[in-house]
Short mmCIF file of C-alpha atoms and ligand atoms in Angstrom, two decimals:
data_model
loop_
_atom_site.label_atom_id
_atom_site.label_comp_id
_atom_site.label_asym_id
_atom_site.label_seq_id
_atom_site.Cartn_x
_atom_site.Cartn_y
_atom_site.Cartn_z
CA MET A 1 81.16 82.83 110.31
CA ARG A 2 82.44 81.32 107.00
CA GLU A 3 82.49 77.56 106.77
CA LYS A 4 85.95 76.04 107.47
CA THR A 5 87.65 74.98 104.40
CA HIS A 6 89.10 71.41 104.04
CA ALA A 7 92.75 72.30 104.81
CA ALA A 8 91.66 74.18 108.06
CA GLN A 9 89.33 71.21 108.99
CA ASP A 10 92.16 68.78 108.34
CA ALA A 11 94.50 70.65 110.45
CA LEU A 12 92.35 70.43 113.51
CA ALA A 13 91.24 66.95 112.77
CA LEU A 14 94.87 65.79 112.62
CA GLY A 15 95.30 67.10 116.02
CA PHE A 16 97.50 70.14 115.30
CA GLU A 17 97.72 72.07 118.31
CA ARG A 18 96.20 75.62 118.06
CA THR A 19 98.89 77.92 119.42
CA GLY A 20 100.09 81.34 118.21
CA VAL A 21 98.40 84.01 120.38
CA LEU A 22 97.67 87.30 118.69
CA LYS A 23 96.68 90.48 120.29
CA SER A 24 94.29 92.19 117.67
CA MET A 25 95.14 95.86 117.33
CA ASP A 26 91.51 96.91 116.94
CA GLU A 27 89.68 94.87 119.37
CA LYS A 28 92.33 94.55 121.95
CA GLU A 29 91.45 91.12 122.52
CA THR A 30 93.52 87.92 122.55
CA GLN A 31 92.78 85.57 119.40
CA ILE A 32 93.92 82.08 118.86
CA ILE A 33 95.30 81.32 115.52
CA PRO A 34 96.17 77.75 113.94
CA LYS A 35 99.72 76.34 114.26
CA PRO A 36 101.39 76.22 110.79
CA TYR A 37 100.72 73.03 109.34
CA LEU A 38 101.67 73.16 105.75
CA ALA A 39 105.39 72.62 105.57
CA SER A 40 105.61 68.82 104.84
CA PRO A 41 105.51 67.01 101.56
CA SER A 42 102.21 65.17 102.26
CA MET A 43 100.29 68.37 103.24
CA THR A 44 101.71 70.33 100.32
CA LYS A 45 100.66 67.58 97.83
CA ASP A 46 97.26 67.15 99.51
CA VAL A 47 96.42 70.91 99.16
CA LEU A 48 97.77 71.15 95.56
CA GLU A 49 95.72 68.07 94.46
CA ARG A 50 92.55 69.31 96.20
CA HIS A 51 92.77 72.62 94.35
CA HIS A 52 93.79 70.86 91.16
CA PHE A 53 96.83 73.16 91.02
CA ALA A 54 98.59 73.44 87.86
CA TRP A 55 102.33 74.46 88.26
CA GLN A 56 103.46 77.74 86.39
CA LYS A 57 107.07 77.09 85.52
CA LYS A 58 107.28 80.69 84.35
CA TYR A 59 106.69 81.95 87.92
CA GLY A 60 109.51 79.93 89.58
CA GLN A 61 107.42 77.90 91.82
CA ASN A 62 109.42 75.88 94.35
CA PHE A 63 107.48 75.58 97.64
CA LEU A 64 109.08 75.10 100.99
CA ILE A 65 108.49 71.80 102.59
CA ASP A 66 110.66 71.85 105.58
CA PRO A 67 109.53 73.38 108.83
CA GLY A 68 113.10 73.66 110.23
CA ILE A 69 114.07 76.08 107.43
CA LEU A 70 110.78 77.99 107.86
CA GLU A 71 111.61 78.65 111.42
CA GLU A 72 115.17 79.64 110.53
CA ILE A 73 113.83 82.25 108.11
CA VAL A 74 111.52 83.62 110.62
CA ARG A 75 114.33 83.72 113.13
CA ALA A 76 116.73 85.22 110.62
CA ALA A 77 114.13 88.02 109.86
CA GLU A 78 113.80 88.72 113.69
CA ILE A 79 110.07 89.13 113.18
CA THR A 80 108.13 90.47 116.35
CA GLU A 81 104.45 91.11 117.07
CA ASP A 82 105.06 94.88 116.34
CA ASP A 83 106.09 94.06 112.85
CA LEU A 84 104.14 94.49 109.42
CA VAL A 85 105.66 91.94 107.18
CA LEU A 86 105.49 92.00 103.39
CA GLU A 87 105.87 88.52 101.88
CA ILE A 88 106.60 88.35 98.08
CA GLY A 89 105.16 85.15 96.45
CA PRO A 90 103.24 83.32 99.30
CA GLY A 91 102.59 80.32 96.97
CA ILE A 92 100.27 78.11 98.94
CA GLY A 93 100.88 80.06 102.06
CA THR A 94 103.49 77.76 103.87
CA MET A 95 105.71 80.57 104.95
CA THR A 96 102.72 83.08 105.32
CA GLN A 97 101.26 80.86 108.04
CA TYR A 98 104.53 81.30 110.08
CA LEU A 99 104.69 84.97 109.51
CA CYS A 100 101.12 85.27 110.65
CA VAL A 101 102.07 83.71 113.98
CA TYR A 102 104.99 85.87 114.64
CA ALA A 103 104.02 89.39 112.98
CA ARG A 104 101.40 91.89 113.75
CA GLU A 105 100.24 91.83 110.27
CA VAL A 106 101.24 90.30 106.97
CA VAL A 107 100.71 91.53 103.36
CA ALA A 108 101.26 88.82 100.75
CA VAL A 109 101.57 89.60 97.18
CA GLU A 110 101.24 86.78 94.73
CA ILE A 111 101.18 87.04 91.05
CA ASP A 112 99.49 83.68 90.28
CA ARG A 113 95.73 84.04 90.39
CA MET A 114 95.37 80.31 90.55
CA LEU A 115 96.87 80.34 94.01
CA ILE A 116 94.28 82.95 95.40
CA PRO A 117 91.65 80.29 96.22
CA VAL A 118 94.31 78.08 97.72
CA LEU A 119 95.57 80.98 100.00
CA GLU A 120 92.01 81.70 101.04
CA ASP A 121 91.76 78.09 102.12
CA THR A 122 95.18 77.66 103.87
CA LEU A 123 95.06 81.14 105.43
CA GLN A 124 91.51 80.56 106.97
CA GLY A 125 91.68 81.31 110.58
CA TYR A 126 94.75 83.64 110.36
CA PRO A 127 92.93 86.93 110.75
CA ASN A 128 96.12 89.21 110.34
CA VAL A 129 96.84 88.61 106.48
CA GLU A 130 95.93 90.37 103.42
CA VAL A 131 96.57 88.68 100.14
CA ILE A 132 97.15 90.84 97.07
CA ASN A 133 96.79 89.19 93.58
CA GLN A 134 99.52 91.32 91.80
CA ASP A 135 103.18 91.42 90.24
CA ILE A 136 105.23 92.78 93.15
CA LEU A 137 107.12 94.94 90.59
CA LYS A 138 103.70 96.74 90.05
CA VAL A 139 102.97 97.24 93.85
CA ASP A 140 103.35 100.46 95.60
CA ILE A 141 105.06 99.26 98.71
CA ALA A 142 105.68 102.66 100.21
CA GLN A 143 101.79 103.17 100.10
CA ILE A 144 101.42 99.77 102.02
CA ALA A 145 103.85 100.93 104.55
CA GLU A 146 102.10 104.26 104.77
CA GLU A 147 98.61 102.81 105.21
CA LYS A 148 99.38 99.92 107.41
CA ASN A 149 102.47 100.90 109.23
CA GLN A 150 102.20 104.73 109.76
CA GLY A 151 105.16 105.03 107.09
CA ARG A 152 107.48 103.33 109.57
CA PRO A 153 109.94 100.80 107.84
CA ILE A 154 108.52 97.37 107.34
CA LYS A 155 110.23 93.83 107.11
CA ILE A 156 110.19 92.09 103.79
CA VAL A 157 110.55 88.29 103.80
CA ALA A 158 110.39 85.99 100.77
CA ASN A 159 111.28 82.72 99.19
CA LEU A 160 111.91 84.52 95.80
CA PRO A 161 111.18 83.28 92.44
CA TYR A 162 114.78 82.72 91.08
CA TYR A 163 113.89 83.83 87.57
CA ILE A 164 113.34 87.43 88.83
CA THR A 165 115.54 87.75 91.93
CA THR A 166 117.62 90.68 90.68
CA PRO A 167 114.84 92.77 89.26
CA ILE A 168 112.83 92.49 92.42
CA LEU A 169 115.60 93.14 94.61
CA MET A 170 117.04 96.25 92.67
CA ASN A 171 113.37 97.62 92.51
CA LEU A 172 113.17 97.38 96.34
CA LEU A 173 116.63 98.98 96.77
CA GLU A 174 116.56 101.63 94.05
CA LYS A 175 113.09 102.88 94.78
CA ARG A 176 113.92 103.20 98.47
CA VAL A 177 111.09 101.20 99.70
CA PRO A 178 110.94 101.92 103.51
CA TYR A 179 112.15 98.55 104.79
CA GLU A 180 114.09 97.68 107.94
CA SER A 181 115.31 94.30 106.58
CA ILE A 182 114.88 92.16 103.51
CA THR A 183 115.33 88.40 104.44
CA ILE A 184 115.06 86.34 101.26
CA MET A 185 115.84 82.80 99.89
CA VAL A 186 117.93 83.06 96.75
CA GLN A 187 120.22 80.88 94.73
CA GLN A 188 123.39 80.33 96.76
CA GLU A 189 125.34 81.73 93.87
CA VAL A 190 123.54 84.95 94.01
CA ALA A 191 123.78 85.27 97.74
CA GLU A 192 127.66 85.03 97.41
CA ARG A 193 127.58 87.50 94.78
CA MET A 194 125.62 90.03 97.16
CA GLN A 195 128.30 89.42 99.80
CA ALA A 196 131.30 89.49 97.46
CA GLY A 197 134.31 91.89 98.06
CA PRO A 198 136.68 93.40 95.37
CA GLY A 199 138.98 91.26 93.42
CA THR A 200 136.86 87.98 93.89
CA LYS A 201 135.04 86.12 91.14
CA ASP A 202 131.72 86.78 92.63
CA TYR A 203 132.26 90.59 93.01
CA GLY A 204 130.20 92.55 90.52
CA ALA A 205 127.42 95.16 90.09
CA LEU A 206 125.18 93.27 92.18
CA SER A 207 127.58 93.21 95.18
CA LEU A 208 128.05 97.08 94.93
CA ALA A 209 124.36 97.90 94.55
CA VAL A 210 123.41 95.59 97.58
CA GLN A 211 126.13 96.81 99.82
CA TYR A 212 125.48 100.49 98.84
CA TYR A 213 122.05 100.48 100.15
CA ALA A 214 122.22 97.60 102.95
CA ARG A 215 124.31 95.31 104.93
CA PRO A 216 124.01 91.59 103.59
CA LYS A 217 124.65 88.65 105.79
CA VAL A 218 124.04 84.89 104.79
CA MET A 219 121.89 83.21 107.49
CA ALA A 220 121.58 79.77 106.22
CA SER A 221 122.29 77.35 103.48
CA VAL A 222 119.27 75.34 102.09
CA PRO A 223 119.63 72.04 99.94
CA PRO A 224 117.23 71.38 97.01
CA GLN A 225 115.36 68.66 99.07
CA CYS A 226 113.65 71.39 101.23
CA PHE A 227 111.53 72.37 98.21
CA MET A 228 108.82 70.97 96.15
CA PRO A 229 109.64 70.60 93.22
CA ARG A 230 113.39 70.55 93.88
CA PRO A 231 115.37 73.20 92.31
CA LYS A 232 118.58 72.30 90.42
CA VAL A 233 120.74 74.56 92.62
CA ASP A 234 121.52 74.93 96.39
CA SER A 235 119.82 78.00 97.97
CA SER A 236 120.79 80.40 100.66
CA VAL A 237 118.80 82.63 103.11
CA ILE A 238 120.27 86.02 103.01
CA ARG A 239 119.42 89.02 105.26
CA LEU A 240 119.80 92.58 103.97
CA THR A 241 119.64 95.14 106.70
CA ALA A 242 118.92 98.67 105.52
CA ARG A 243 121.48 101.21 106.07
CA GLU A 244 120.25 104.66 107.31
CA GLU A 245 122.43 106.46 104.74
CA PRO A 246 124.11 104.91 101.72
CA ALA A 247 127.52 103.25 102.44
CA VAL A 248 129.38 106.14 100.55
CA ARG A 249 128.56 109.72 99.79
CA VAL A 250 128.42 110.46 96.04
CA ASP A 251 127.38 113.51 94.29
CA ASP A 252 125.52 111.78 91.51
CA GLU A 253 124.31 108.23 92.41
CA GLN A 254 123.17 107.52 88.84
CA LEU A 255 126.70 108.21 87.49
CA LEU A 256 128.04 105.92 90.25
CA PHE A 257 125.85 103.17 88.88
CA ARG A 258 126.61 103.78 85.27
CA LEU A 259 130.23 103.53 86.11
CA ILE A 260 129.82 100.30 88.01
CA ARG A 261 127.88 98.82 85.22
CA ALA A 262 130.27 99.92 82.39
CA SER A 263 133.24 98.52 84.46
CA PHE A 264 131.84 95.01 84.93
CA ASN A 265 130.27 94.82 81.45
CA GLN A 266 133.90 94.39 80.04
CA ARG A 267 135.58 92.36 82.80
CA ARG A 268 138.82 91.66 81.01
CA LYS A 269 139.38 95.18 79.93
CA THR A 270 141.18 97.99 81.95
CA LEU A 271 138.75 100.32 83.72
CA VAL A 272 139.82 103.16 81.35
CA ASN A 273 138.90 101.12 78.29
CA GLY A 274 135.69 99.80 79.96
CA LEU A 275 134.33 103.27 80.61
CA LYS A 276 135.61 104.72 77.28
CA ASN A 277 133.77 101.93 75.36
CA SER A 278 130.62 102.11 77.38
CA GLU A 279 127.47 103.40 75.65
CA GLU A 280 126.03 104.70 78.84
CA LEU A 281 128.81 107.15 79.36
CA ASN A 282 130.19 110.08 77.38
CA PHE A 283 133.70 111.01 78.67
CA SER A 284 136.89 111.43 76.60
CA LYS A 285 139.69 109.09 77.26
CA GLU A 286 141.61 112.11 78.86
CA GLU A 287 138.87 112.83 81.24
CA ILE A 288 138.71 109.21 82.33
CA GLU A 289 142.42 108.89 82.83
CA GLN A 290 142.63 112.11 84.86
CA ALA A 291 140.07 110.94 87.03
CA VAL A 292 141.61 107.40 87.56
CA THR A 293 144.88 109.17 88.39
CA ALA A 294 143.09 111.63 90.63
CA ILE A 295 141.83 108.65 92.86
CA GLY A 296 145.35 107.36 93.09
CA LYS A 297 145.05 104.19 90.69
CA PRO A 298 147.33 103.36 87.79
CA LEU A 299 145.84 103.59 84.31
CA THR A 300 146.07 99.77 83.99
CA VAL A 301 143.85 99.15 86.89
CA ARG A 302 140.80 96.80 86.23
CA GLY A 303 137.25 97.90 87.43
CA GLU A 304 136.68 94.74 89.30
CA THR A 305 139.48 95.39 91.91
CA LEU A 306 137.86 98.89 93.12
CA THR A 307 136.12 99.17 96.56
CA LEU A 308 132.61 100.89 96.51
CA GLU A 309 134.49 103.99 98.06
CA GLU A 310 136.88 104.14 94.99
CA PHE A 311 134.00 103.92 92.60
CA ALA A 312 132.38 106.73 94.57
CA ALA A 313 135.54 108.86 94.45
CA LEU A 314 135.80 108.13 90.75
CA ALA A 315 132.22 109.16 89.99
CA ASN A 316 132.80 112.36 92.07
CA ALA A 317 136.10 112.99 90.10
CA LEU A 318 134.31 112.50 86.80
CA GLY A 319 131.14 114.50 87.86
CA SER A 320 133.20 117.55 88.36
CA ALA A 321 135.01 117.04 85.02
CA GLY A 322 131.86 116.79 82.98
N1 SAM B 401 106.59 81.39 99.61
C1 SAM B 401 106.32 80.13 99.01
C2 SAM B 401 107.01 78.93 99.63
O1 SAM B 401 108.21 79.36 100.20
O2 SAM B 401 106.62 77.89 99.60
C3 SAM B 401 106.35 80.00 97.58
C4 SAM B 401 107.71 80.44 96.91
S1 SAM B 401 108.06 80.17 95.20
C5 SAM B 401 109.73 80.14 95.23
C6 SAM B 401 107.82 81.73 94.54
C7 SAM B 401 106.36 82.37 94.37
O3 SAM B 401 106.36 83.78 93.87
C8 SAM B 401 105.47 81.59 93.77
O4 SAM B 401 104.33 81.44 94.40
C9 SAM B 401 105.13 82.43 92.35
O5 SAM B 401 103.80 82.19 91.85
C10 SAM B 401 105.30 83.75 92.98
N2 SAM B 401 105.77 84.80 92.13
C11 SAM B 401 106.48 84.91 90.97
N3 SAM B 401 106.75 85.93 90.34
C12 SAM B 401 106.16 86.85 91.11
C13 SAM B 401 105.90 88.24 91.02
N4 SAM B 401 106.51 88.82 90.06
N5 SAM B 401 105.08 88.95 91.94
C14 SAM B 401 104.56 88.23 93.13
N6 SAM B 401 104.64 86.85 93.12
C15 SAM B 401 105.39 86.19 92.09
#
C-alpha cells in the first residue's frame, strides 16, 4: 500500500470523520472513503504551499473554498451512486472529493500538469477517481462514456475556467456528447444569457444554442468570497438538462446556427440586412425577404425578437429557397 501523503494524513490527524461509503463495483465490497476536507481557505492554502503551487492565470484558476456551495453543486447535479461523473478542471480536487463521495465513478480532466501531483495527494484514499492530464477540448468524452458507462449518458460537473466557458460548452453541446446533465459554475452574466428569452438584452446566440440542445436552470448564486483567489464578478451555478430531441425540428441545423449568428452579429440592423450582409450566408435580398414574409414577420423585424421556433421556420423557408 502506498504511503499516505501529507494532506491525507492531516485530514485524519485533524480528526475528520471518515464517512462516505462506496460499494466497489468489481470487488462487491464496502469501502470507506475520506470525508471531503479541502473546502476552506486554510486547507487550500496549506495544500498549495506544500506543493509550491504557482498560479497559472491563463487557466482561469479560482478554487472553491466554501463547503456549502460545494454541497449545493452536488445537490443541483442530483448525483447518485449509479453515476459516472466527468469533472472539467478539478484544480486541487476540492469538488472532486465531494463527487467521489456521491458518485460511482469520477473522471477528472485537468489541463495544468503542475496540479497532477497535487491531485495525487488530495485524492489519495478515494478509489473511484481517474485524473486525466489533458485539455478538455481534446478529450473524446463519448469514448469515456462508452468505456466506463456502457455508452449511457454521463453527468458533467465543473467550476468552469471563465476564459473558455463558451467554447467548452459549445463543444459539449454541438458534438452531442452523451450527457444527462451539465451542472456548471459560470459567470452570473453568462448564466443569465443562457436562460434569456427573445427581446431581452441578454438574449443572443448562446441563449438559442443552449436552449436548442438543453433546458437551462439557474440553481444558485455564488459571491466572489467563495473562491480563492476571488474573481471580479459574481457567479452562478446553472444546470443544463439534456433534451431527448432538439427543441425544434429543422432541416439544416448548420443553416439554423449560421442564421442565428448572422442575426446577432449586427444587433441594430433589421433581420433582412443582417442576413444580407453576413459573410457566412449567400442568399439574395429577395430570397431573404420572401422567407421573412413566409414566416409571418414584417420586413422591418429585428433578429433579436425572433424565438427559436421562428428561427427554425426561417431556416426551413430559406433552405427550400436555396
Ligand atoms: N474545480 C476546482 C475548484 O472548484 O476549486 C477548480 C476550478 S478552476 C475555476 C478551473 C480549473 O480548470 C483549473 O484547475 C484550471 O487549471 C482548469 N482548466 C483550465 N482550462 C482547462 C482546459 N482547457 N481543460 C481542462 N482543465 C482546464
